[in-house]
Short mmCIF file of C-alpha atoms (C1' of nucleotides) in Angstrom, two decimals:
data_model
loop_
_atom_site.label_atom_id
_atom_site.label_comp_id
_atom_site.label_asym_id
_atom_site.label_seq_id
_atom_site.Cartn_x
_atom_site.Cartn_y
_atom_site.Cartn_z
CA MET A 161 47.43 63.74 54.85
CA ALA A 162 46.63 61.54 57.72
CA ARG A 163 44.58 62.81 60.56
CA PHE A 164 44.92 61.51 64.07
CA THR A 165 43.67 61.94 67.56
CA GLN A 166 45.15 61.05 70.87
CA THR A 167 43.52 58.29 72.86
CA GLU A 168 44.10 56.69 76.23
CA THR A 169 43.16 53.08 76.63
CA ARG A 170 43.59 50.57 79.37
CA ARG A 171 44.16 46.91 78.78
CA GLN A 172 41.27 44.77 79.80
CA HIS A 173 42.52 41.24 79.82
CA HIS A 174 44.79 41.05 82.86
CA PRO A 175 42.68 42.38 85.67
CA GLN A 176 45.20 41.28 88.31
CA GLN A 177 48.20 42.74 86.57
CA PRO A 178 49.23 46.36 86.80
CA GLN A 179 47.19 48.16 84.21
CA PRO A 180 49.49 49.86 81.77
CA SER A 181 48.05 52.89 80.16
CA HIS A 182 48.82 53.32 76.55
CA SER A 183 48.61 56.20 74.24
CA SER A 184 48.50 55.78 70.54
CA LEU A 185 47.70 57.57 67.39
CA VAL A 186 44.39 56.99 65.74
CA PHE A 187 44.43 57.57 62.06
CA THR A 188 41.28 57.97 60.13
CA GLY A 189 41.08 58.00 56.41
CA PRO A 190 39.41 56.57 53.35
CA GLY A 191 40.33 53.00 54.26
CA ALA A 192 38.41 52.89 57.54
CA PRO A 193 38.75 49.50 59.18
CA PRO A 194 35.81 47.11 58.96
CA THR A 195 34.31 46.27 62.30
CA GLN A 196 34.40 42.50 62.15
CA GLN A 197 35.26 40.85 65.42
CA PRO A 198 36.00 37.18 64.96
CA LEU A 199 35.31 34.98 67.96
CA LEU A 200 38.92 34.02 68.28
CA LEU A 201 39.94 37.56 68.97
CA ILE A 202 39.85 39.71 72.02
CA PRO A 203 38.65 43.15 71.04
CA HIS A 204 41.39 45.69 71.26
CA GLN A 205 41.07 49.40 71.29
CA HIS A 206 44.34 50.33 69.71
CA GLN A 207 44.30 52.01 66.39
CA TYR A 208 47.46 52.65 64.51
CA PRO A 209 48.36 54.35 61.29
CA GLN A 210 47.20 52.66 58.14
CA ILE A 211 50.19 51.69 56.13
CA THR A 212 50.34 52.35 52.44
CA PHE A 213 51.21 49.26 50.49
CA PRO A 214 54.03 49.63 48.07
CA LYS A 215 53.06 48.89 44.49
CA PRO A 216 55.35 46.43 42.77
CA MET A 217 58.00 48.14 40.71
CA ASN A 218 57.02 46.21 37.61
CA GLY A 219 54.81 43.35 36.60
CA SER A 220 57.54 40.77 36.35
CA GLU A 221 56.75 38.86 39.51
CA PRO A 222 56.39 35.18 38.71
CA ILE A 223 52.95 33.69 39.04
CA SER A 224 52.98 30.96 41.58
CA ILE A 225 50.41 28.27 42.04
CA HIS A 226 49.87 26.89 45.46
CA PRO A 227 50.03 23.10 45.39
CA GLU A 228 47.09 22.62 47.73
CA SER A 229 44.55 25.02 46.36
CA GLY A 230 45.82 25.29 42.84
CA ASN A 231 44.78 28.91 42.82
CA MET A 232 46.71 31.79 41.39
CA LYS A 233 47.61 34.90 43.26
CA ASP A 234 47.55 38.39 41.84
CA GLN A 235 50.77 39.55 40.32
CA ASP A 236 50.70 42.43 42.72
CA ALA A 237 49.77 40.30 45.70
CA ILE A 238 51.26 41.35 49.02
CA LYS A 239 52.99 38.98 51.36
CA LEU A 240 51.95 39.85 54.88
CA PHE A 241 53.87 39.38 58.06
CA ILE A 242 51.68 38.25 60.94
CA GLY A 243 53.02 38.83 64.42
CA GLN A 244 51.93 38.20 68.00
CA ILE A 245 50.55 34.76 67.30
CA PRO A 246 50.20 32.43 70.30
CA ARG A 247 52.69 29.61 69.94
CA ASN A 248 50.06 26.94 70.17
CA LEU A 249 48.32 28.07 67.00
CA GLU A 250 49.28 26.38 63.76
CA GLU A 251 48.33 27.11 60.18
CA LYS A 252 45.05 25.27 60.45
CA ASP A 253 44.07 27.26 63.52
CA LEU A 254 44.92 30.56 61.91
CA LYS A 255 43.26 29.88 58.59
CA PRO A 256 39.69 30.66 59.69
CA LEU A 257 40.74 34.01 61.10
CA PHE A 258 42.31 35.15 57.87
CA GLU A 259 40.03 33.46 55.39
CA GLN A 260 37.28 35.93 56.10
CA PHE A 261 39.17 38.54 54.12
CA GLY A 262 39.64 36.45 51.04
CA LYS A 263 41.10 33.33 49.56
CA ILE A 264 44.46 32.41 51.04
CA HIS A 265 47.24 31.55 48.65
CA GLU A 266 49.79 30.59 51.25
CA LEU A 267 50.05 30.68 55.01
CA THR A 268 53.22 29.64 56.81
CA VAL A 269 53.92 29.70 60.50
CA LEU A 270 57.60 30.41 61.10
CA LYS A 271 59.52 27.78 63.00
CA ASP A 272 63.05 27.68 64.30
CA ARG A 273 65.09 25.76 61.79
CA TYR A 274 66.86 23.71 64.43
CA THR A 275 64.34 23.13 67.16
CA GLY A 276 61.16 23.48 65.16
CA MET A 277 59.99 25.91 67.77
CA HIS A 278 57.07 28.12 66.80
CA LYS A 279 58.37 31.65 66.45
CA GLY A 280 55.09 33.36 67.16
CA CYS A 281 54.75 34.80 63.70
CA ALA A 282 53.77 33.80 60.18
CA PHE A 283 53.70 34.81 56.55
CA LEU A 284 50.43 35.11 54.73
CA THR A 285 49.74 35.71 51.07
CA TYR A 286 46.24 36.11 49.77
CA CYS A 287 45.34 35.39 46.20
CA ALA A 288 44.10 38.94 45.90
CA ARG A 289 46.00 42.04 46.79
CA GLU A 290 42.79 43.59 48.04
CA SER A 291 42.36 40.83 50.64
CA ALA A 292 45.69 41.68 52.17
CA ILE A 293 44.75 45.32 52.50
CA LYS A 294 41.42 44.40 54.03
CA ALA A 295 43.07 42.04 56.51
CA GLN A 296 45.61 44.58 57.54
CA ASN A 297 43.01 47.27 58.02
CA ALA A 298 40.82 44.99 60.05
CA LEU A 299 43.43 43.27 62.16
CA HIS A 300 46.71 45.13 62.48
CA GLU A 301 47.06 46.36 66.06
CA GLN A 302 43.31 45.96 66.41
CA LYS A 303 42.89 42.71 68.27
CA THR A 304 44.88 40.61 70.70
CA LEU A 305 44.94 36.85 70.36
CA PRO A 306 44.32 34.79 73.51
CA GLY A 307 47.31 34.65 75.78
CA MET A 308 49.11 37.50 74.09
CA THR A 309 49.76 40.78 75.78
CA ARG A 310 50.24 42.79 72.62
CA PRO A 311 47.94 43.20 69.66
CA ILE A 312 48.30 41.15 66.49
CA GLN A 313 50.52 42.53 63.74
CA VAL A 314 49.43 42.34 60.13
CA LYS A 315 51.61 44.23 57.72
CA PRO A 316 53.62 43.76 54.56
CA ALA A 317 56.57 41.47 55.13
CA ASP A 318 60.01 43.00 55.08
CA SER A 319 60.59 41.25 51.78
CA GLU A 320 57.86 43.32 50.19
CA SER A 321 59.58 46.64 50.45
CA ARG A 322 62.79 47.36 48.69
CA GLY A 323 65.03 46.83 51.63
CA GLU A 324 66.05 50.46 51.81
CA ASP A 325 66.82 51.85 55.18
CA ARG A 326 64.05 54.24 56.01
CA LYS A 327 63.40 53.57 59.63
CA LEU A 328 64.84 55.95 62.17
CA PHE A 329 65.71 55.57 65.78
CA VAL A 330 64.97 58.72 67.73
CA GLY A 331 66.71 59.04 71.06
CA MET A 332 66.93 61.63 73.81
CA LEU A 333 63.26 62.39 73.73
CA ASN A 334 61.50 63.73 76.71
CA LYS A 335 59.57 60.95 78.47
CA GLN A 336 56.41 62.99 78.25
CA GLN A 337 56.53 63.17 74.46
CA THR A 338 53.89 61.09 72.77
CA GLU A 339 53.57 59.52 69.35
CA GLU A 340 51.77 62.63 68.25
CA ASP A 341 54.59 64.90 69.39
CA VAL A 342 57.13 62.78 67.55
CA TYR A 343 54.94 62.64 64.48
CA ARG A 344 54.62 66.42 64.42
CA LEU A 345 58.37 66.76 64.71
CA PHE A 346 59.10 64.49 61.76
CA GLU A 347 56.10 65.22 59.57
CA PRO A 348 57.78 68.05 57.64
CA TYR A 349 60.36 65.69 56.17
CA GLY A 350 58.19 63.15 54.45
CA VAL A 351 55.45 60.57 54.60
CA ILE A 352 55.50 58.74 57.93
CA GLU A 353 54.36 55.13 57.83
CA GLU A 354 55.00 54.23 61.42
CA CYS A 355 55.60 56.18 64.56
CA THR A 356 56.14 54.33 67.82
CA VAL A 357 57.32 55.58 71.17
CA LEU A 358 59.08 52.77 73.05
CA ARG A 359 57.58 52.06 76.40
CA GLY A 360 58.37 49.83 79.32
CA PRO A 361 55.92 47.32 80.74
CA ASP A 362 54.39 50.05 82.86
CA GLY A 363 53.64 52.09 79.78
CA ASN A 364 56.21 54.77 80.57
CA SER A 365 58.17 56.12 77.67
CA LYS A 366 61.77 55.01 77.41
CA GLY A 367 62.59 58.34 75.87
CA CYS A 368 63.07 56.97 72.40
CA ALA A 369 61.02 56.16 69.35
CA PHE A 370 60.98 54.63 65.90
CA VAL A 371 59.84 56.62 62.92
CA LYS A 372 59.50 54.97 59.54
CA PHE A 373 59.38 57.11 56.45
CA SER A 374 58.18 55.99 53.08
CA THR A 375 61.58 56.51 51.50
CA HIS A 376 65.22 56.49 52.43
CA THR A 377 65.61 60.03 51.15
CA GLU A 378 62.94 61.36 53.44
CA ALA A 379 64.52 59.60 56.38
CA GLN A 380 67.91 61.00 55.48
CA SER A 381 66.56 64.53 55.28
CA ALA A 382 64.99 64.14 58.73
CA ILE A 383 68.38 63.08 60.08
CA SER A 384 70.08 66.07 58.53
CA ALA A 385 67.51 68.47 59.84
CA LEU A 386 66.85 67.07 63.28
CA HIS A 387 69.84 65.16 64.62
CA GLY A 388 71.41 67.21 67.40
CA SER A 389 69.19 70.14 66.47
CA GLN A 390 67.64 70.64 69.87
CA THR A 391 67.63 69.37 73.43
CA MET A 392 64.32 68.27 74.83
CA PRO A 393 63.47 69.60 78.27
CA GLY A 394 64.71 67.08 80.80
CA ALA A 395 66.84 65.16 78.32
CA SER A 396 70.53 64.78 79.11
CA SER A 397 71.73 65.62 75.64
CA SER A 398 70.55 66.76 72.27
CA LEU A 399 68.11 64.87 70.11
CA VAL A 400 69.45 61.73 68.43
CA VAL A 401 68.12 60.87 65.00
CA LYS A 402 69.75 58.00 63.15
CA PHE A 403 68.88 54.95 61.14
CA ALA A 404 67.61 52.18 63.39
CA ASP A 405 69.79 49.18 64.09
CA THR A 406 69.67 46.30 61.69
CA ASP A 407 68.82 42.88 63.07
CA LYS A 408 72.43 41.90 63.28
CA GLU A 409 73.36 45.02 65.11
CA ARG A 410 70.53 44.37 67.51
CA THR A 411 71.70 40.83 68.04
CA ILE A 412 75.20 41.91 68.84
CA ARG A 413 73.93 44.58 71.16
CA ARG A 414 71.84 42.05 73.02
CA MET A 415 74.65 39.57 73.23
CA GLN A 416 76.88 42.19 74.71
CA GLN A 417 74.24 43.00 77.26
CA MET A 418 73.79 39.35 78.06
CA VAL A 419 77.47 38.67 78.35
CA GLY A 420 77.70 41.57 80.74
CA GLN A 421 75.09 39.87 82.87
CA PHE A 422 76.50 36.37 82.64
CA GLY A 423 78.70 36.65 85.67
CA ILE A 424 75.79 37.91 87.69
CA PHE A 425 73.00 35.55 86.90
CA ASN A 426 74.89 32.39 86.16
CA PRO A 427 76.95 31.05 89.06
CA ALA A 428 78.41 28.33 86.88
CA ILE A 429 80.02 30.95 84.73
CA ALA A 430 80.69 33.52 87.42
CA LEU A 431 83.57 31.70 89.11
CA PRO A 432 86.38 31.08 88.60
CA PHE A 433 86.12 31.61 84.89
CA SER A 434 84.33 34.88 84.81
CA THR A 435 86.80 35.84 82.16
CA TYR A 436 85.09 33.55 79.74
CA SER A 437 82.48 36.16 79.41
CA SER A 438 85.17 38.57 78.42
CA TYR A 439 86.37 36.01 75.92
CA ALA A 440 82.91 35.98 74.45
CA HIS A 441 82.94 39.72 74.63
CA ALA A 442 86.18 39.85 72.73
CA LEU A 443 84.70 37.68 70.01
CA MET A 444 81.70 39.89 69.79
CA GLN A 445 83.82 42.94 69.53
CA GLN A 446 85.59 41.35 66.63
CA GLN A 447 82.24 40.76 65.02
CA ALA A 448 81.25 44.30 65.70
CA ALA A 449 84.45 45.49 64.12
CA ILE A 450 83.93 43.33 61.06
CA MET A 451 80.47 44.71 60.71
CA ALA A 452 81.67 48.23 61.23
CA ALA A 453 84.10 47.66 58.40
CA SER A 454 81.53 46.18 56.07
CA HIS A 455 78.77 48.65 56.90
CA GLY A 456 80.88 51.73 56.55
CA GLY A 457 81.55 52.25 60.21
CA TYR A 458 78.15 52.36 61.80
CA LEU A 459 79.26 51.33 65.24
CA THR A 460 80.94 53.35 67.90
CA PRO A 461 84.69 53.84 67.65
CA SER A 462 85.18 52.11 70.98
CA VAL A 463 84.63 48.73 69.38
CA ALA A 464 86.55 49.43 66.22
CA PHE A 465 89.78 47.59 65.54
CA PRO A 466 92.69 48.71 63.44
CA ALA A 467 92.27 47.88 59.80
CA THR A 468 95.04 45.31 59.81
CA GLN A 469 93.38 43.44 62.58
CA ILE A 470 90.02 43.56 60.90
CA HIS A 471 91.61 42.01 57.88
CA GLN A 472 92.94 39.16 59.90
CA MET A 473 89.71 38.69 61.73
CA GLY A 474 88.23 37.68 58.44
CA ALA A 475 89.42 34.25 59.41
CA LEU A 476 86.46 34.10 61.75
CA ASN A 477 84.26 33.30 58.80
CA ILE A 478 82.53 30.00 59.33
CA ASN A 479 83.74 28.87 55.94
CA SER A 480 87.07 28.24 57.52
CA LEU A 481 85.61 25.69 59.89
CA PRO A 482 86.22 22.08 59.05
CA PRO A 483 83.56 20.02 57.34
CA THR A 484 82.54 17.23 59.68
CA PRO A 485 79.56 15.38 58.34
CA MET A 486 77.33 14.21 61.13
CA THR A 487 73.67 13.48 61.36
CA PRO A 488 71.84 16.44 62.79
CA VAL A 489 69.92 15.78 65.95
CA SER A 490 66.47 17.24 66.20
CA GLY A 491 63.79 17.48 68.80
CA LEU A 492 63.95 18.47 72.42
CA SER A 493 63.81 15.15 74.24
CA SER A 494 67.31 15.54 75.64
CA PRO A 495 67.77 19.26 75.56
CA PRO A 496 71.31 19.94 76.69
CA ALA A 497 72.96 17.69 74.17
CA ASN A 498 70.58 18.51 71.39
CA ILE A 499 70.73 22.20 71.83
CA THR A 500 74.45 22.05 71.95
CA THR A 501 74.73 20.04 68.81
CA SER A 502 71.95 21.57 66.84
CA ALA A 503 71.60 25.14 67.89
CA VAL A 504 74.78 26.38 69.43
CA PRO A 505 77.52 26.90 66.90
CA SER A 506 81.12 26.92 67.82
CA ILE A 507 81.62 30.50 68.74
CA VAL A 508 79.54 30.40 71.85
CA THR A 509 80.35 26.86 72.74
CA PRO A 510 83.29 27.82 74.89
CA ILE A 511 80.86 29.56 77.18
CA VAL A 512 78.28 26.86 77.23
CA ASN A 513 80.32 23.76 76.89
CA GLY A 514 83.25 24.83 78.96
CA PHE A 515 81.28 25.78 82.00
CA THR A 516 78.07 23.96 82.17
CA GLY A 517 79.16 20.41 81.88
CA ILE A 518 77.23 19.69 78.75
CA PRO A 519 78.13 16.16 77.81
CA HIS A 520 80.20 15.36 74.83
CA GLN A 521 78.90 13.21 72.06
CA PRO A 522 79.14 9.51 72.70
CA ASN A 523 81.43 9.09 69.74
CA GLY A 524 84.09 10.89 71.68
CA HIS A 525 84.01 14.00 69.58
CA PRO A 526 83.08 17.18 71.31
CA ALA A 527 79.49 18.04 70.58
CA VAL A 528 80.49 21.22 68.90
CA GLU A 529 81.60 19.52 65.73
CA THR A 530 78.09 18.96 64.54
CA VAL A 531 77.78 22.66 64.16
CA TYR A 532 80.01 22.74 61.15
CA THR A 533 77.35 21.21 59.03
CA ASN A 534 74.34 22.70 60.73
CA GLY A 535 75.60 26.20 61.10
CA LEU A 536 74.91 27.01 57.47
CA PRO A 537 71.44 28.32 56.93
CA PRO A 538 69.94 26.29 54.10
CA TYR A 539 68.27 29.31 52.55
CA SER A 540 71.39 31.40 52.52
CA THR A 541 72.47 32.45 49.08
CA GLN A 542 75.72 33.99 50.13
CA SER A 543 78.53 32.95 52.39
CA PRO A 544 77.30 33.18 55.93
CA THR A 545 79.47 35.41 58.03
CA ALA A 546 80.57 34.76 61.55
CA ALA A 547 77.93 37.27 62.52
CA ASP A 548 75.34 34.85 61.19
CA THR A 549 76.91 32.19 63.30
CA LEU A 550 76.83 34.42 66.32
CA GLN A 551 73.22 35.19 65.76
CA GLN A 552 72.41 31.51 65.69
CA ALA A 553 74.61 30.90 68.66
CA PHE A 554 72.88 33.55 70.60
CA THR A 555 69.50 32.05 69.86
CA GLY A 556 70.80 28.74 71.11
CA VAL A 557 72.12 30.22 74.30
CA GLN A 558 68.87 31.99 74.89
CA GLN A 559 66.96 28.79 74.46
CA TYR A 560 69.39 26.95 76.63
CA THR A 561 69.29 29.41 79.45
CA ALA A 562 65.54 29.60 79.19
CA ILE A 563 65.13 25.86 79.56
CA TYR A 564 67.87 25.32 82.10
CA PRO A 565 67.98 28.07 84.67
CA ALA A 566 71.39 28.98 85.97
CA THR A 567 70.91 27.20 89.26
CA THR A 568 70.57 23.85 87.56
CA LEU A 569 73.75 24.17 85.59
CA THR A 570 76.63 21.98 86.59
CA PRO A 571 79.22 24.01 88.43
CA ILE A 572 82.78 23.95 87.31
CA GLY A 573 84.72 21.16 88.81
CA GLN A 574 81.76 18.84 88.86
CA THR A 575 82.04 17.03 85.62
CA LEU A 576 79.31 15.07 84.02
CA PRO A 577 80.12 11.54 83.00
CA GLN A 578 81.92 11.62 79.71
CA PRO A 579 84.22 9.38 77.75
CA ALA A 580 87.27 11.28 78.86
CA GLN A 581 89.74 8.67 77.71
CA VAL A 582 88.42 8.72 74.20
CA ILE A 583 88.70 12.47 74.06
CA GLN A 584 92.24 12.39 75.36
CA GLN A 585 93.26 10.07 72.57
CA GLN A 586 93.14 12.74 69.96
CA GLN A 587 96.40 12.30 68.15
CA GLN A 588 98.79 15.17 68.09
CA ARG A 589 99.17 16.44 64.55
CA GLU A 590 101.25 19.34 63.46
CA GLY A 591 100.06 21.73 60.84
CA PRO A 592 102.22 23.29 58.15
CA GLU A 593 104.82 25.86 59.04
CA GLY A 594 103.23 28.98 60.52
CA CYS A 595 100.12 27.11 61.57
CA ASN A 596 101.21 25.84 64.96
CA LEU A 597 100.75 27.90 68.07
CA PHE A 598 102.33 27.71 71.47
CA ILE A 599 99.98 28.82 74.23
CA TYR A 600 101.19 29.55 77.72
CA HIS A 601 99.40 30.63 80.93
CA LEU A 602 96.41 28.45 80.30
CA PRO A 603 94.02 28.02 83.20
CA GLN A 604 94.88 24.97 85.25
CA GLU A 605 91.50 23.44 84.45
CA PHE A 606 91.96 23.53 80.71
CA GLY A 607 92.28 20.24 78.89
CA ASP A 608 92.82 19.57 75.20
CA ASN A 609 89.18 20.04 74.51
CA GLU A 610 88.82 23.40 76.20
CA LEU A 611 91.93 24.54 74.41
CA MET A 612 90.51 23.48 71.10
CA GLN A 613 87.23 25.19 71.77
CA MET A 614 88.93 28.39 72.66
CA PHE A 615 90.65 28.48 69.28
CA LEU A 616 87.92 27.03 67.07
CA PRO A 617 86.49 30.43 66.23
CA PHE A 618 89.64 31.29 64.33
CA GLY A 619 89.64 28.40 61.94
CA THR A 620 90.10 24.69 61.54
CA VAL A 621 91.87 23.29 64.57
CA ILE A 622 93.60 20.12 63.44
CA SER A 623 94.92 19.38 66.89
CA SER A 624 95.17 20.74 70.38
CA LYS A 625 97.30 19.48 73.23
CA VAL A 626 97.69 20.60 76.81
CA PHE A 627 100.84 19.29 78.46
CA MET A 628 100.31 17.32 81.62
CA ASP A 629 102.61 16.60 84.50
CA ARG A 630 103.06 12.83 84.48
CA ALA A 631 103.42 12.56 88.24
CA THR A 632 100.44 14.63 89.28
CA ASN A 633 98.35 14.40 86.15
CA GLN A 634 97.91 18.14 86.37
CA SER A 635 98.13 20.53 83.49
CA LYS A 636 101.41 22.31 83.04
CA CYS A 637 99.35 25.27 81.84
CA PHE A 638 100.79 25.31 78.37
CA GLY A 639 99.93 23.62 75.15
CA PHE A 640 99.89 23.60 71.38
CA VAL A 641 97.19 24.30 68.87
CA SER A 642 97.56 23.59 65.17
CA PHE A 643 95.51 25.13 62.43
CA ASP A 644 95.36 24.07 58.82
CA ASN A 645 96.39 27.47 57.52
CA PRO A 646 98.64 30.31 58.66
CA ALA A 647 95.93 32.97 58.43
CA SER A 648 93.88 31.25 61.11
CA ALA A 649 96.95 31.01 63.30
CA GLN A 650 97.67 34.69 62.85
CA ALA A 651 94.08 35.62 63.59
CA ALA A 652 94.24 33.58 66.78
CA ILE A 653 97.45 35.27 67.85
CA GLN A 654 96.00 38.68 67.18
CA ALA A 655 92.88 37.99 69.16
CA MET A 656 94.15 35.81 71.97
CA ASN A 657 97.69 36.82 72.75
CA GLY A 658 97.60 38.79 75.96
CA PHE A 659 94.04 37.78 76.62
CA GLN A 660 93.39 37.97 80.31
CA ILE A 661 92.08 34.93 82.11
CA GLY A 662 91.84 35.38 85.83
CA MET A 663 95.12 36.84 87.03
CA LYS A 664 97.02 35.59 84.01
CA ARG A 665 97.32 36.66 80.43
CA LEU A 666 97.58 34.12 77.67
CA LYS A 667 100.76 34.02 75.72
CA VAL A 668 100.00 32.95 72.18
CA GLN A 669 102.74 32.76 69.63
CA LEU A 670 103.94 30.64 66.77
CA LYS A 671 105.56 27.43 67.84
CA ARG A 672 109.22 27.36 67.05
CA PRO A 673 109.96 24.93 64.26
CA LYS A 674 111.56 21.72 65.48
CA ASP A 675 114.83 22.24 63.66
CA ALA A 676 115.14 25.76 65.02
CA SER A 677 114.66 24.61 68.58
CA ARG A 678 117.21 21.82 68.27
CA PRO A 679 119.95 23.08 66.09
CA TYR A 680 123.03 20.96 65.53
"C1'" DT B 29 68.36 55.80 74.16
"C1'" DT B 30 67.16 50.04 69.72
"C1'" DT B 31 60.89 46.97 69.96
"C1'" DT B 32 57.82 41.46 69.43
"C1'" DA B 33 59.06 37.77 65.75
"C1'" DT B 34 60.76 38.53 58.95
"C1'" DT B 35 61.15 32.10 55.34
#
DNA sequence: TTTTATT
């Protein structure tokens, strides 16, 4: 059994900053960390639990030979995840740091697949399993690389463990409770590999923690025994013990938070289209509902949709988007256009493109079309879901808002130069019966393109048309959208009919067939 | 009351 002591340390490397105090568990055991201190590293006083490496289930792992070194790795080699890497360090810079623990089989810095942006983390596989263990013991949470505020992470990559859910979120803790307190609470139910109390920048507990057990079963037994079992002094309700959010759930949670803030921090989106954020919110809720359905109802009932609607929302799958081969744009030399085309898939585009004046592609197509080809992760082995798309979209929006602060965004009404005539010339095409929608109560500002973007998330839009008053050249606030299949049209009706924009609610219904409207 | 990232 692990032994631990409580320590208090203060960070040394930002003398001018507020000095957060930090408490952490110190585990001691047979695998005591070596005391090497490479030059590159800032000594760090944290000590965290040593993690037990899972042994491979069998010896069937393929032997791989690295092209550069030509050296073999152990069959039981461990792929390590390296975190908290400064973004200016590349493989060659990191190599010396890790080489001291053994021969490296492969080292890969992770980059964003659209922008090439350094993600601040890497994968590392040593030829020898033992090297990985040594590196983790020596480095994990032990040192902080220059410019980083948190210590380096060196631990088995997620891919190394059988992906079982064994990490718990613990909520409604008392803010005074430390890692040790939490550890003591959960210890009876199994082997704890990680125990972290979440803290704000000032080092104060957020009243919640993560606890990772070595198996799913242990984690489940802790839930059964502890969830709701007691109320911590000062906490507003009883202890919460549940499996931690998956990445996708986290992404959706963050998007919802961000959308909630959009109207506040982004004047371009705040007025008069603040409802666009609720549009985005509606889309996210659909995603949440789809996920709730596919994950056995993990999310709160408040975002759940009736089963029939969930079925129809399946049309949100990116597979239903039209294939439009275009050359991907890469690099950051002209960020708004590039980020739009390369990193912001269709679902979020209504927010970004509709309100920030991002230029359309010079070919007259809205920039969003590029997404159809780029939105598919090349490594994906299964059909990407709309949630995947959302995740990508969110990344894009984050990057966009990071690079272009809200104050620099083009306000609504000020349009950037764009080949408007070319866009207008989209020919009006009807889809098959049951695929054509009539939309009424559109915002005055909506043109064909905005209309199309609003309905793209539901499928392939083969045409969109807002009717204009010939005399004034103003929108008549109604239009038509045609999909290539009835399911998309139905999904759009379900999601968008009655959708509130400003003081109005959209009316979305099937267009009456021509012969029905003009009987004779 | 859900972290700092996982090809």
